[in-house]
Amino acid sequence: MPPQRDPYALLNLLLLAALALLLLLPLLGLTRRPPIPLVAALLAARLALTVVRARRDPRYRRPTAWLLDAALVALLLFGTEH
């Protein structure tokens, strides 16, 4: 029997891929800089997803990583001038 696929892992990967694409395209000169609230929203969604995932499986509990992600979101939202 093949191992079960975790839908949260797939969604997490899709969020990371979207964030990577959103940040890579301006570096290549293909688009303008992405809006900071959009980047923060994607990171916050990923943080929420990792917390939900950890509630289902205790192996994914990493409170230090959650704190760093939350600090990054807070810095993006409150540490920049819009």
Tab-separated table of C-alpha atoms in Angstrom:
chain	number	residue	atom	x	y	z
A	1	MET	CA	0.000	0.000	0.000
A	2	PRO	CA	1.544	3.376	-1.006
A	3	PRO	CA	1.990	6.024	1.693
A	4	GLN	CA	-0.848	8.492	2.088
A	5	ARG	CA	-0.254	11.948	0.727
A	6	ASP	CA	-0.726	14.801	3.133
A	7	PRO	CA	-2.922	17.519	1.553
A	8	TYR	CA	-1.444	20.082	3.943
A	9	ALA	CA	2.053	19.305	2.689
A	10	LEU	CA	0.938	19.846	-0.897
A	11	LEU	CA	-0.759	23.124	-0.015
A	12	ASN	CA	2.339	24.243	1.881
A	13	LEU	CA	4.478	23.452	-1.150
A	14	LEU	CA	2.119	25.393	-3.424
A	15	LEU	CA	2.266	28.416	-1.105
A	16	LEU	CA	6.061	28.293	-1.083
A	17	ALA	CA	6.184	27.965	-4.870
A	18	ALA	CA	3.852	30.944	-5.309
A	19	LEU	CA	5.933	33.003	-2.909
A	20	ALA	CA	9.166	32.014	-4.653
A	21	LEU	CA	7.750	32.907	-8.059
A	22	LEU	CA	6.380	36.185	-6.750
A	23	LEU	CA	9.809	37.140	-5.387
A	24	LEU	CA	11.867	35.762	-8.286
A	25	LEU	CA	10.116	37.502	-11.177
A	26	PRO	CA	11.152	41.047	-10.115
A	27	LEU	CA	14.749	39.885	-9.747
A	28	LEU	CA	14.660	38.731	-13.360
A	29	GLY	CA	13.188	42.074	-14.425
A	30	LEU	CA	9.918	40.564	-15.621
A	31	THR	CA	7.529	42.304	-13.221
A	32	ARG	CA	7.415	45.047	-10.659
A	33	ARG	CA	8.031	44.473	-6.977
A	34	PRO	CA	5.168	42.511	-5.379
A	35	PRO	CA	2.986	44.312	-2.848
A	36	ILE	CA	4.292	43.813	0.680
A	37	PRO	CA	0.864	42.914	2.112
A	38	LEU	CA	0.554	40.109	-0.456
A	39	VAL	CA	3.911	38.643	0.532
A	40	ALA	CA	2.978	38.942	4.211
A	41	ALA	CA	-0.401	37.299	3.555
A	42	LEU	CA	1.233	34.335	1.813
A	43	LEU	CA	3.687	33.928	4.681
A	44	ALA	CA	0.881	34.213	7.246
A	45	ALA	CA	-1.150	31.592	5.366
A	46	ARG	CA	1.845	29.286	5.392
A	47	LEU	CA	2.309	29.877	9.117
A	48	ALA	CA	-1.341	29.083	9.805
A	49	LEU	CA	-1.072	25.962	7.683
A	50	THR	CA	1.994	24.728	9.569
A	51	VAL	CA	0.231	25.264	12.904
A	52	VAL	CA	-2.813	23.313	11.694
A	53	ARG	CA	-0.545	20.602	10.371
A	54	ALA	CA	1.258	20.376	13.713
A	55	ARG	CA	-2.020	19.961	15.569
A	56	ARG	CA	-2.674	16.836	13.498
A	57	ASP	CA	0.846	15.411	13.776
A	58	PRO	CA	3.108	16.293	16.735
A	59	ARG	CA	6.228	15.622	14.662
A	60	TYR	CA	5.708	18.983	12.965
A	61	ARG	CA	5.712	21.063	16.156
A	62	ARG	CA	8.417	23.675	15.747
A	63	PRO	CA	7.510	26.692	17.897
A	64	THR	CA	10.816	28.450	17.223
A	65	ALA	CA	10.210	28.344	13.478
A	66	TRP	CA	6.664	29.631	14.045
A	67	LEU	CA	8.043	32.526	16.077
A	68	LEU	CA	10.502	33.421	13.330
A	69	ASP	CA	7.759	33.260	10.688
A	70	ALA	CA	5.481	35.449	12.815
A	71	ALA	CA	8.305	37.943	13.377
A	72	LEU	CA	8.954	38.107	9.627
A	73	VAL	CA	5.268	38.756	8.910
A	74	ALA	CA	5.162	41.434	11.609
A	75	LEU	CA	8.282	43.114	10.233
A	76	LEU	CA	6.858	43.097	6.732
A	77	LEU	CA	3.562	44.606	7.854
A	78	PHE	CA	4.686	47.042	10.529
A	79	GLY	CA	8.333	47.695	9.741
A	80	THR	CA	7.884	49.172	6.290
A	81	GLU	CA	6.340	52.367	5.047
A	82	HIS	CA	3.537	51.898	2.569
